[in-house]
mmCIF file of C-alpha atoms and ligand atoms in Angstrom:
data_model
loop_
_atom_site.group_PDB
_atom_site.id
_atom_site.type_symbol
_atom_site.label_atom_id
_atom_site.label_comp_id
_atom_site.label_asym_id
_atom_site.label_seq_id
_atom_site.Cartn_x
_atom_site.Cartn_y
_atom_site.Cartn_z
ATOM 1 C CA MET A 1 14.919 -42.911 -3.845
ATOM 2 C CA ASP A 2 11.113 -43.408 -3.042
ATOM 3 C CA LEU A 3 9.135 -40.561 -0.978
ATOM 4 C CA LEU A 4 7.027 -42.597 0.080
ATOM 5 C CA THR A 5 8.730 -45.489 1.907
ATOM 6 C CA TYR A 6 11.739 -42.891 2.729
ATOM 7 C CA ASN A 7 10.777 -42.497 6.545
ATOM 8 C CA THR A 8 6.968 -42.068 7.895
ATOM 9 C CA SER A 9 7.735 -41.451 11.500
ATOM 10 C CA LEU A 10 5.224 -39.080 13.453
ATOM 11 C CA THR A 11 9.117 -38.210 15.704
ATOM 12 C CA PHE A 12 10.437 -34.402 13.810
ATOM 13 C CA PRO A 13 13.062 -32.720 15.027
ATOM 14 C CA HIS A 14 11.293 -28.694 14.571
ATOM 15 C CA LYS A 15 8.198 -27.234 16.030
ATOM 16 C CA HIS A 16 7.554 -24.078 13.558
ATOM 17 C CA LEU A 17 7.593 -23.816 10.323
ATOM 18 C CA LEU A 18 8.605 -20.364 10.051
ATOM 19 C CA CYS A 19 11.138 -20.090 6.686
ATOM 20 C CA LEU A 20 11.653 -23.909 5.826
ATOM 21 C CA GLN A 21 16.260 -22.492 5.695
ATOM 22 C CA GLU A 22 15.929 -24.147 9.249
ATOM 23 C CA TYR A 23 14.936 -27.455 7.637
ATOM 24 C CA SER A 24 18.122 -30.257 6.362
ATOM 25 C CA PRO A 25 17.107 -31.454 2.579
ATOM 26 C CA GLU A 26 16.213 -34.827 5.509
ATOM 27 C CA ASP A 27 13.556 -32.660 7.167
ATOM 28 C CA ILE A 28 12.026 -31.459 3.859
ATOM 29 C CA LEU A 29 11.776 -35.359 2.513
ATOM 30 C CA HIS A 30 10.657 -36.504 5.588
ATOM 31 C CA VAL A 31 7.357 -34.214 5.369
ATOM 32 C CA LEU A 32 6.977 -34.906 1.782
ATOM 33 C CA SER A 33 7.590 -38.467 2.641
ATOM 34 C CA VAL A 34 3.905 -38.065 4.901
ATOM 35 C CA GLY A 35 2.324 -36.553 3.384
ATOM 36 C CA LEU A 36 2.416 -38.293 0.072
ATOM 37 C CA HIS A 37 1.403 -41.611 2.641
ATOM 38 C CA ILE A 38 -0.738 -39.875 3.904
ATOM 39 C CA LYS A 39 -2.505 -39.412 0.088
ATOM 40 C CA LYS A 40 -1.417 -42.523 -0.467
ATOM 41 C CA GLU A 41 -3.403 -44.322 2.206
ATOM 42 C CA TYR A 42 -6.356 -41.304 1.749
ATOM 43 C CA GLN A 43 -7.618 -42.186 -1.539
ATOM 44 C CA ALA A 44 -7.372 -45.830 -0.541
ATOM 45 C CA GLY A 45 -10.361 -44.660 1.855
ATOM 46 C CA ILE A 46 -8.329 -45.292 5.025
ATOM 47 C CA ARG A 47 -9.039 -41.869 7.647
ATOM 48 C CA HIS A 48 -6.477 -40.859 9.784
ATOM 49 C CA GLN A 49 -7.210 -39.645 13.301
ATOM 50 C CA ILE A 50 -3.749 -37.791 14.010
ATOM 51 C CA LEU A 51 -5.063 -34.432 14.538
ATOM 52 C CA LYS A 52 -9.220 -35.652 16.584
ATOM 53 C CA GLY A 53 -9.297 -32.894 19.939
ATOM 54 C CA LYS A 54 -6.394 -30.489 18.416
ATOM 55 C CA THR A 55 -7.693 -27.316 16.973
ATOM 56 C CA LEU A 56 -5.950 -24.189 14.535
ATOM 57 C CA ALA A 57 -5.899 -21.332 14.789
ATOM 58 C CA MET A 58 -5.770 -20.081 10.638
ATOM 59 C CA ILE A 59 -5.442 -15.878 10.531
ATOM 60 C CA PHE A 60 -5.611 -13.748 7.342
ATOM 61 C CA THR A 61 -4.632 -10.237 6.204
ATOM 62 C CA LYS A 62 -4.060 -11.097 2.921
ATOM 63 C CA SER A 63 -6.610 -13.013 0.551
ATOM 64 C CA SER A 64 -6.224 -16.634 -0.144
ATOM 65 C CA THR A 65 -8.132 -19.508 -1.374
ATOM 66 C CA ARG A 66 -5.811 -22.366 -1.499
ATOM 67 C CA THR A 67 -4.437 -22.273 1.623
ATOM 68 C CA ARG A 68 -7.862 -21.721 3.667
ATOM 69 C CA VAL A 69 -9.026 -24.635 1.614
ATOM 70 C CA SER A 70 -6.298 -27.363 1.501
ATOM 71 C CA PHE A 71 -5.856 -25.629 5.380
ATOM 72 C CA GLU A 72 -8.930 -26.286 6.650
ATOM 73 C CA VAL A 73 -10.169 -29.880 4.497
ATOM 74 C CA GLY A 74 -6.499 -30.864 5.791
ATOM 75 C CA MET A 75 -7.522 -30.806 9.224
ATOM 76 C CA LEU A 76 -10.942 -32.131 9.616
ATOM 77 C CA GLN A 77 -9.585 -34.683 7.707
ATOM 78 C CA LEU A 78 -7.694 -35.067 9.616
ATOM 79 C CA GLY A 79 -9.761 -35.525 12.750
ATOM 80 C CA GLY A 80 -8.626 -31.711 13.491
ATOM 81 C CA THR A 81 -10.810 -28.492 14.210
ATOM 82 C CA PRO A 82 -9.657 -25.284 12.228
ATOM 83 C CA ILE A 83 -11.405 -21.929 13.075
ATOM 84 C CA VAL A 84 -10.369 -19.120 10.286
ATOM 85 C CA LEU A 85 -10.274 -15.286 12.298
ATOM 86 C CA SER A 86 -8.983 -12.777 9.206
ATOM 87 C CA GLY A 87 -8.266 -9.767 10.093
ATOM 88 C CA ASP A 88 -9.969 -7.066 10.446
ATOM 89 C CA GLU A 89 -12.046 -9.506 13.188
ATOM 90 C CA ILE A 90 -9.679 -9.945 15.437
ATOM 91 C CA HIS A 91 -7.148 -8.384 16.848
ATOM 92 C CA LEU A 92 -3.791 -8.691 15.747
ATOM 93 C CA GLY A 93 -0.861 -5.633 15.817
ATOM 94 C CA LYS A 94 -3.551 -3.616 16.053
ATOM 95 C CA SER A 95 -4.878 -2.931 19.848
ATOM 96 C CA GLU A 96 -3.281 -5.864 20.962
ATOM 97 C CA SER A 97 0.159 -6.897 20.385
ATOM 98 C CA VAL A 98 1.569 -10.005 18.485
ATOM 99 C CA GLY A 99 3.043 -11.819 21.652
ATOM 100 C CA ASP A 100 0.260 -11.534 23.411
ATOM 101 C CA THR A 101 -1.596 -12.742 21.351
ATOM 102 C CA ALA A 102 0.684 -15.547 20.953
ATOM 103 C CA LYS A 103 -0.314 -15.981 24.826
ATOM 104 C CA VAL A 104 -3.796 -16.080 24.746
ATOM 105 C CA LEU A 105 -3.718 -18.709 21.760
ATOM 106 C CA SER A 106 -1.422 -21.289 22.966
ATOM 107 C CA ARG A 107 -3.730 -21.047 26.014
ATOM 108 C CA LEU A 108 -7.080 -21.929 23.690
ATOM 109 C CA VAL A 109 -5.624 -24.173 19.960
ATOM 110 C CA ASP A 110 -3.292 -26.603 19.873
ATOM 111 C CA GLY A 111 -1.140 -24.713 16.768
ATOM 112 C CA ILE A 112 -2.009 -21.750 14.661
ATOM 113 C CA MET A 113 -1.618 -21.386 10.520
ATOM 114 C CA ILE A 114 -0.488 -17.271 9.399
ATOM 115 C CA ARG A 115 -0.873 -15.420 5.653
ATOM 116 C CA THR A 116 -0.040 -12.301 6.615
ATOM 117 C CA PHE A 117 2.562 -9.821 5.655
ATOM 118 C CA ALA A 118 5.122 -9.163 8.082
ATOM 119 C CA GLN A 119 7.602 -12.149 8.062
ATOM 120 C CA SER A 120 7.893 -11.083 11.835
ATOM 121 C CA ASP A 121 4.628 -11.486 13.287
ATOM 122 C CA PRO A 122 5.134 -15.487 12.213
ATOM 123 C CA GLU A 123 8.252 -15.264 13.927
ATOM 124 C CA GLN A 124 6.935 -13.412 16.940
ATOM 125 C CA LEU A 125 4.160 -15.174 17.490
ATOM 126 C CA ALA A 126 6.803 -18.586 17.508
ATOM 127 C CA ALA A 127 8.752 -16.997 19.196
ATOM 128 C CA PHE A 128 6.158 -15.338 22.648
ATOM 129 C CA GLY A 129 3.392 -18.954 21.704
ATOM 130 C CA SER A 130 3.919 -22.437 23.327
ATOM 131 C CA ILE A 131 2.546 -23.998 20.163
ATOM 132 C CA PRO A 132 3.330 -24.247 16.502
ATOM 133 C CA VAL A 133 3.062 -21.580 14.323
ATOM 134 C CA ILE A 134 3.035 -22.248 10.168
ATOM 135 C CA ASN A 135 3.591 -19.221 7.659
ATOM 136 C CA GLY A 136 1.437 -19.333 4.432
ATOM 137 C CA LEU A 137 2.314 -16.973 3.101
ATOM 138 C CA THR A 138 3.981 -13.902 3.972
ATOM 139 C CA ASP A 139 6.462 -10.864 2.228
ATOM 140 C CA ASP A 140 8.996 -13.450 2.232
ATOM 141 C CA TYR A 141 7.798 -16.814 2.305
ATOM 142 C CA HIS A 142 5.779 -19.517 0.938
ATOM 143 C CA PRO A 143 6.974 -22.909 2.378
ATOM 144 C CA CYS A 144 4.050 -24.179 2.152
ATOM 145 C CA GLN A 145 3.819 -24.193 -1.035
ATOM 146 C CA ALA A 146 7.239 -25.196 -1.783
ATOM 147 C CA LEU A 147 6.569 -27.857 0.041
ATOM 148 C CA ALA A 148 3.651 -29.070 -2.580
ATOM 149 C CA ASP A 149 5.798 -28.015 -5.329
ATOM 150 C CA MET A 150 8.762 -30.512 -5.130
ATOM 151 C CA MET A 151 5.592 -33.314 -4.420
ATOM 152 C CA THR A 152 3.932 -33.148 -7.016
ATOM 153 C CA LEU A 153 7.300 -32.137 -9.281
ATOM 154 C CA TYR A 154 8.205 -36.246 -7.673
ATOM 155 C CA GLU A 155 5.195 -37.310 -8.521
ATOM 156 C CA HIS A 156 5.596 -35.932 -12.443
ATOM 157 C CA LYS A 157 9.432 -36.985 -13.121
ATOM 158 C CA GLY A 158 10.014 -39.623 -10.216
ATOM 159 C CA LYS A 159 13.210 -37.605 -8.248
ATOM 160 C CA LEU A 160 14.077 -33.826 -7.091
ATOM 161 C CA LYS A 161 18.205 -34.846 -7.011
ATOM 162 C CA GLY A 162 19.505 -33.756 -10.339
ATOM 163 C CA LEU A 163 16.749 -32.265 -11.571
ATOM 164 C CA LYS A 164 16.756 -28.340 -13.329
ATOM 165 C CA PHE A 165 13.964 -25.774 -12.168
ATOM 166 C CA CYS A 166 14.028 -22.354 -13.968
ATOM 167 C CA PHE A 167 12.143 -19.615 -12.381
ATOM 168 C CA VAL A 168 11.166 -16.974 -14.546
ATOM 169 C CA GLY A 169 9.724 -13.473 -13.110
ATOM 170 C CA ASP A 170 9.707 -12.163 -9.648
ATOM 171 C CA GLY A 171 12.386 -12.126 -7.022
ATOM 172 C CA ASN A 172 9.616 -12.686 -4.257
ATOM 173 C CA ASN A 173 8.027 -14.496 -1.583
ATOM 174 C CA VAL A 174 7.206 -17.504 -4.141
ATOM 175 C CA SER A 175 10.551 -17.313 -5.812
ATOM 176 C CA SER A 176 12.836 -17.645 -2.478
ATOM 177 C CA SER A 177 11.184 -20.433 -0.975
ATOM 178 C CA LEU A 178 11.810 -22.457 -4.161
ATOM 179 C CA GLY A 179 15.170 -21.439 -4.599
ATOM 180 C CA ILE A 180 15.620 -22.476 -1.238
ATOM 181 C CA ILE A 181 13.838 -25.620 -1.376
ATOM 182 C CA CYS A 182 15.719 -26.532 -4.908
ATOM 183 C CA SER A 183 18.577 -25.218 -3.013
ATOM 184 C CA LYS A 184 18.423 -28.098 0.178
ATOM 185 C CA LEU A 185 17.487 -30.896 -2.215
ATOM 186 C CA GLY A 186 20.012 -30.508 -5.469
ATOM 187 C CA ILE A 187 18.575 -28.641 -7.641
ATOM 188 C CA ASP A 188 19.576 -26.608 -9.999
ATOM 189 C CA PHE A 189 17.967 -23.705 -9.868
ATOM 190 C CA SER A 190 18.074 -20.919 -12.248
ATOM 191 C CA ILE A 191 15.805 -18.225 -11.997
ATOM 192 C CA ALA A 192 15.111 -15.034 -14.866
ATOM 193 C CA SER A 193 14.261 -11.205 -13.738
ATOM 194 C CA PRO A 194 14.364 -7.694 -14.824
ATOM 195 C CA ALA A 195 16.975 -4.978 -13.114
ATOM 196 C CA GLY A 196 15.470 -3.553 -9.543
ATOM 197 C CA TYR A 197 13.430 -7.674 -9.174
ATOM 198 C CA GLU A 198 16.032 -9.816 -8.041
ATOM 199 C CA LEU A 199 16.319 -12.135 -5.275
ATOM 200 C CA PRO A 200 17.139 -10.232 -2.245
ATOM 201 C CA GLU A 201 20.801 -10.325 -0.814
ATOM 202 C CA LYS A 202 19.768 -12.382 1.360
ATOM 203 C CA VAL A 203 17.934 -15.249 0.708
ATOM 204 C CA GLN A 204 21.018 -15.770 -2.067
ATOM 205 C CA GLU A 205 23.113 -15.811 0.074
ATOM 206 C CA MET A 206 20.800 -19.107 1.766
ATOM 207 C CA ILE A 207 20.024 -20.942 -1.345
ATOM 208 C CA ARG A 208 24.559 -20.000 -2.207
ATOM 209 C CA ALA A 209 25.927 -21.904 1.288
ATOM 210 C CA ASN A 210 22.385 -24.951 0.809
ATOM 211 C CA CYS A 211 24.576 -25.689 -2.974
ATOM 212 C CA ALA A 212 27.349 -25.563 -1.202
ATOM 213 C CA ALA A 213 26.164 -27.991 0.698
ATOM 214 C CA SER A 214 23.513 -29.922 -1.961
ATOM 215 C CA GLY A 215 26.598 -29.728 -4.419
ATOM 216 C CA SER A 216 23.275 -27.888 -6.950
ATOM 217 C CA ALA A 217 23.820 -24.744 -9.308
ATOM 218 C CA PHE A 218 22.093 -21.407 -8.945
ATOM 219 C CA VAL A 219 21.836 -18.914 -11.683
ATOM 220 C CA MET A 220 21.087 -15.333 -11.796
ATOM 221 C CA THR A 221 20.404 -13.965 -15.041
ATOM 222 C CA ALA A 222 17.892 -11.035 -16.672
ATOM 223 C CA SER A 223 17.455 -13.377 -19.432
ATOM 224 C CA PRO A 224 14.433 -15.867 -19.783
ATOM 225 C CA GLU A 225 16.044 -18.152 -22.720
ATOM 226 C CA LYS A 226 19.159 -18.297 -20.771
ATOM 227 C CA ALA A 227 17.320 -20.098 -17.773
ATOM 228 C CA VAL A 228 15.276 -22.473 -18.922
ATOM 229 C CA GLN A 229 17.947 -24.146 -20.756
ATOM 230 C CA GLY A 230 18.028 -27.704 -20.448
ATOM 231 C CA ALA A 231 14.985 -26.683 -17.568
ATOM 232 C CA ASP A 232 12.450 -29.760 -16.869
ATOM 233 C CA ALA A 233 10.627 -26.659 -15.040
ATOM 234 C CA ILE A 234 9.580 -23.946 -15.298
ATOM 235 C CA TYR A 235 7.256 -22.191 -12.801
ATOM 236 C CA THR A 236 6.390 -18.093 -12.926
ATOM 237 C CA ASP A 237 4.109 -16.788 -10.201
ATOM 238 C CA ILE A 238 2.378 -13.204 -10.617
ATOM 239 C CA TRP A 239 3.708 -10.217 -11.297
ATOM 240 C CA ALA A 240 2.567 -7.873 -8.039
ATOM 241 C CA SER A 241 2.076 -9.411 -5.693
ATOM 242 C CA MET A 242 -0.597 -9.151 -3.161
ATOM 243 C CA GLY A 243 -0.069 -5.685 -0.838
ATOM 244 C CA GLN A 244 2.060 -4.078 -4.229
ATOM 245 C CA GLU A 245 -1.025 -3.683 -5.673
ATOM 246 C CA ASP A 246 -0.667 0.270 -6.394
ATOM 247 C CA GLU A 247 3.009 -1.113 -8.523
ATOM 248 C CA THR A 248 0.523 -2.921 -11.164
ATOM 249 C CA ALA A 249 1.506 0.067 -13.757
ATOM 250 C CA ARG A 250 4.908 -0.192 -13.287
ATOM 251 C CA ARG A 251 4.794 -3.658 -12.758
ATOM 252 C CA MET A 252 4.079 -4.725 -16.842
ATOM 253 C CA LYS A 253 5.675 -2.133 -18.144
ATOM 254 C CA ASP A 254 8.830 -3.435 -16.493
ATOM 255 C CA PHE A 255 8.525 -7.621 -16.644
ATOM 256 C CA ALA A 256 7.315 -7.058 -20.098
ATOM 257 C CA GLY A 257 9.546 -9.907 -22.012
ATOM 258 C CA TYR A 258 9.149 -12.578 -19.297
ATOM 259 C CA GLN A 259 5.895 -14.248 -20.657
ATOM 260 C CA VAL A 260 6.032 -17.474 -19.913
ATOM 261 C CA ASN A 261 4.736 -18.990 -23.249
ATOM 262 C CA MET A 262 4.604 -21.534 -26.642
ATOM 263 C CA GLY A 263 7.380 -20.109 -27.715
ATOM 264 C CA LEU A 264 9.743 -19.620 -24.044
ATOM 265 C CA LEU A 265 7.801 -23.174 -23.044
ATOM 266 C CA LYS A 266 9.629 -25.037 -26.392
ATOM 267 C CA GLN A 267 13.634 -23.651 -25.641
ATOM 268 C CA ALA A 268 13.736 -26.058 -22.203
ATOM 269 C CA LYS A 269 14.060 -29.749 -22.120
ATOM 270 C CA PRO A 270 11.196 -31.241 -24.407
ATOM 271 C CA ASP A 271 9.058 -33.235 -20.910
ATOM 272 C CA ALA A 272 9.204 -29.599 -19.209
ATOM 273 C CA VAL A 273 6.322 -29.179 -17.154
ATOM 274 C CA PHE A 274 4.751 -25.993 -16.791
ATOM 275 C CA MET A 275 4.614 -25.053 -12.906
ATOM 276 C CA HIS A 276 2.377 -21.843 -11.210
ATOM 277 C CA CYS A 277 1.390 -21.666 -7.259
ATOM 278 C CA LEU A 278 -2.091 -20.026 -8.729
ATOM 279 C CA PRO A 279 -4.083 -17.344 -9.029
ATOM 280 C CA ALA A 280 -2.548 -16.844 -12.538
ATOM 281 C CA PRO A 281 -3.394 -13.196 -14.134
ATOM 282 C CA ARG A 282 -4.370 -16.155 -17.977
ATOM 283 C CA GLY A 283 -2.743 -13.384 -20.566
ATOM 284 C CA ASP A 284 0.718 -11.902 -17.767
ATOM 285 C CA GLU A 285 2.553 -14.110 -16.423
ATOM 286 C CA VAL A 286 1.563 -16.415 -18.234
ATOM 287 C CA THR A 287 0.272 -17.133 -21.537
ATOM 288 C CA ASP A 288 -3.290 -19.307 -21.504
ATOM 289 C CA GLU A 289 -1.412 -21.700 -24.375
ATOM 290 C CA VAL A 290 0.629 -22.485 -21.546
ATOM 291 C CA MET A 291 -1.695 -22.792 -18.769
ATOM 292 C CA ASP A 292 -3.672 -25.525 -20.092
ATOM 293 C CA CYS A 293 -0.493 -27.229 -21.886
ATOM 294 C CA PRO A 294 -0.804 -31.215 -21.394
ATOM 295 C CA GLN A 295 3.131 -30.158 -19.948
ATOM 296 C CA SER A 296 1.226 -27.647 -17.437
ATOM 297 C CA ILE A 297 0.314 -29.542 -13.728
ATOM 298 C CA VAL A 298 -0.732 -26.228 -11.992
ATOM 299 C CA PHE A 299 -3.567 -27.393 -11.092
ATOM 300 C CA ASP A 300 -2.101 -31.191 -9.859
ATOM 301 C CA GLU A 301 -0.125 -28.016 -7.713
ATOM 302 C CA ALA A 302 -3.297 -26.853 -6.060
ATOM 303 C CA GLU A 303 -3.798 -30.647 -4.853
ATOM 304 C CA ASN A 304 -0.850 -31.064 -3.875
ATOM 305 C CA ARG A 305 -1.606 -27.952 -1.069
ATOM 306 C CA LEU A 306 -3.695 -30.181 0.871
ATOM 307 C CA HIS A 307 -1.731 -33.402 0.365
ATOM 308 C CA ALA A 308 1.899 -31.368 1.467
ATOM 309 C CA GLN A 309 0.244 -30.014 3.953
ATOM 310 C CA LYS A 310 -0.908 -32.722 5.680
ATOM 311 C CA GLY A 311 2.786 -34.303 6.121
ATOM 312 C CA VAL A 312 3.507 -30.692 7.568
ATOM 313 C CA LEU A 313 -0.078 -30.600 10.652
ATOM 314 C CA ALA A 314 0.628 -34.192 11.073
ATOM 315 C CA LEU A 315 5.150 -33.976 12.322
ATOM 316 C CA LEU A 316 4.243 -30.510 14.323
ATOM 317 C CA MET A 317 0.936 -31.780 15.551
ATOM 318 C CA GLY A 318 -0.091 -35.074 15.795
ATOM 319 C CA SER A 319 -0.169 -37.610 17.536
ATOM 320 C CA ASP A 320 0.283 -41.272 15.956
ATOM 321 C CA ASP A 321 -3.082 -42.809 15.813
HETATM 322 N N1 CP B 401 -0.565 -20.884 -4.098
HETATM 323 C C1 CP B 401 -1.532 -19.982 -2.849
HETATM 324 O O1 CP B 401 -1.228 -19.875 -1.835
HETATM 325 O O2 CP B 401 -2.713 -19.825 -2.855
HETATM 326 P P1 CP B 401 -4.362 -18.886 -2.194
HETATM 327 O O3 CP B 401 -3.729 -17.160 -2.399
HETATM 328 O O4 CP B 401 -4.889 -18.929 -3.165
HETATM 329 O O5 CP B 401 -3.907 -19.257 -1.245
HETATM 330 N N1 NVA B 402 3.772 -13.484 -4.646
HETATM 331 C C1 NVA B 402 2.314 -14.356 -4.744
HETATM 332 C C2 NVA B 402 1.748 -15.787 -4.418
HETATM 333 C C3 NVA B 402 0.440 -16.132 -3.951
HETATM 334 C C4 NVA B 402 -0.117 -17.303 -3.373
HETATM 335 C C5 NVA B 402 1.536 -13.159 -2.774
HETATM 336 O O1 NVA B 402 2.009 -13.579 -2.436
HETATM 337 O O2 NVA B 402 0.385 -12.903 -3.987
#
C-alpha cells in the first residue's frame, strides 16, 4: 500500500485525538497519509494554508522540547497561530475547573493541545468544550508520538502490516500507545518489562482485542532477549517518566538488564532499526553506540513529530485551502 496516496481527503470522522484506541486502522492510515502528503508537498515548496485564521491553545503542565516545537512550527507552517500556555500561568485545575477552562477556550480559540498528567484532563476538555482536543502526552498515552513513529517506520521499511515491533522497558504511556497502534495496524508487538512494570491490564485488553481484529501477535515477557527475536524495530524509552522522578533510584535498579545495547540489537533482524521517542538519558536505557549507529532512526522520529501532527491538525482543524 502506498500511504502517500492512501487517503488525502480532509473529511475525517473524529473531532479529537485522545487515545488512539478510538481510531480505526483506516483512520490511523488516513492521518499518516495526509501527514506524508503535506510533508512531500512542503519539501517541494508548496505552502498549504489549511489552518489560516485558526488558533491552537497549547497547554503544558510537563516539560517538552519536541511536542512544543513541532506543534508550534506545524501551526505556523499551515497558516495558523499557536498560543503556548504553561501550567503555572493558567488557572486550569486550580482556581478553575477543567470543564470551565474548556468552555472559555472554546469561545476564544479553535483547538486545544494538552500535555499533562491525568488522562481525564484531555477527556474532560473534550467533554465540556466544543473544539478539537489533542492529547500531547499524559501519564497514560502518547498518541502523537505513536503516529510519528509509524510514519518513520513506514518510510524506512516501505510497509507497516506484517512487521515485528519490539519494545524493551517500561509499560508506560509511550509503550501503551505503541502497543495500541501496532496491534491496530497488523504489526506484531512484543514487550519485555521487569516484573511490576508491565503494561496496564486495560491496555493489554485493548491490544488483545486489536490483535484479534488485525491478525497480529502480542507477546509480553520479562526477557529482552526473547522479545527482540526476529524484530524489525527495537524501541525503548526513559526508565523514570515525568512525574516519576522520586522513583528514579529504584527504577534504575529494577531496569538493570533492560538496556538496549549492541549485544541486544544484534539479536534482532540484521536490518532492524532502533527507535526512541527522546529525550534519552544516554547510558541508561540505551547506549551511545546504539543511539548513534546507522540503524538508529531516532532523529527521523523527532522530525516526523512535525509531519504526523500536521496530518492531525489538518484533519481535526483544517479546511481545504
Ligand atoms: N518525545 C517527546 O514527546 O518529546 P518532548 O517531551 O520533548 O515533547
Ligand atoms: N515516557 C516519557 C516520554 C517522554 C516523551 C515521559 O512520560 O516522561
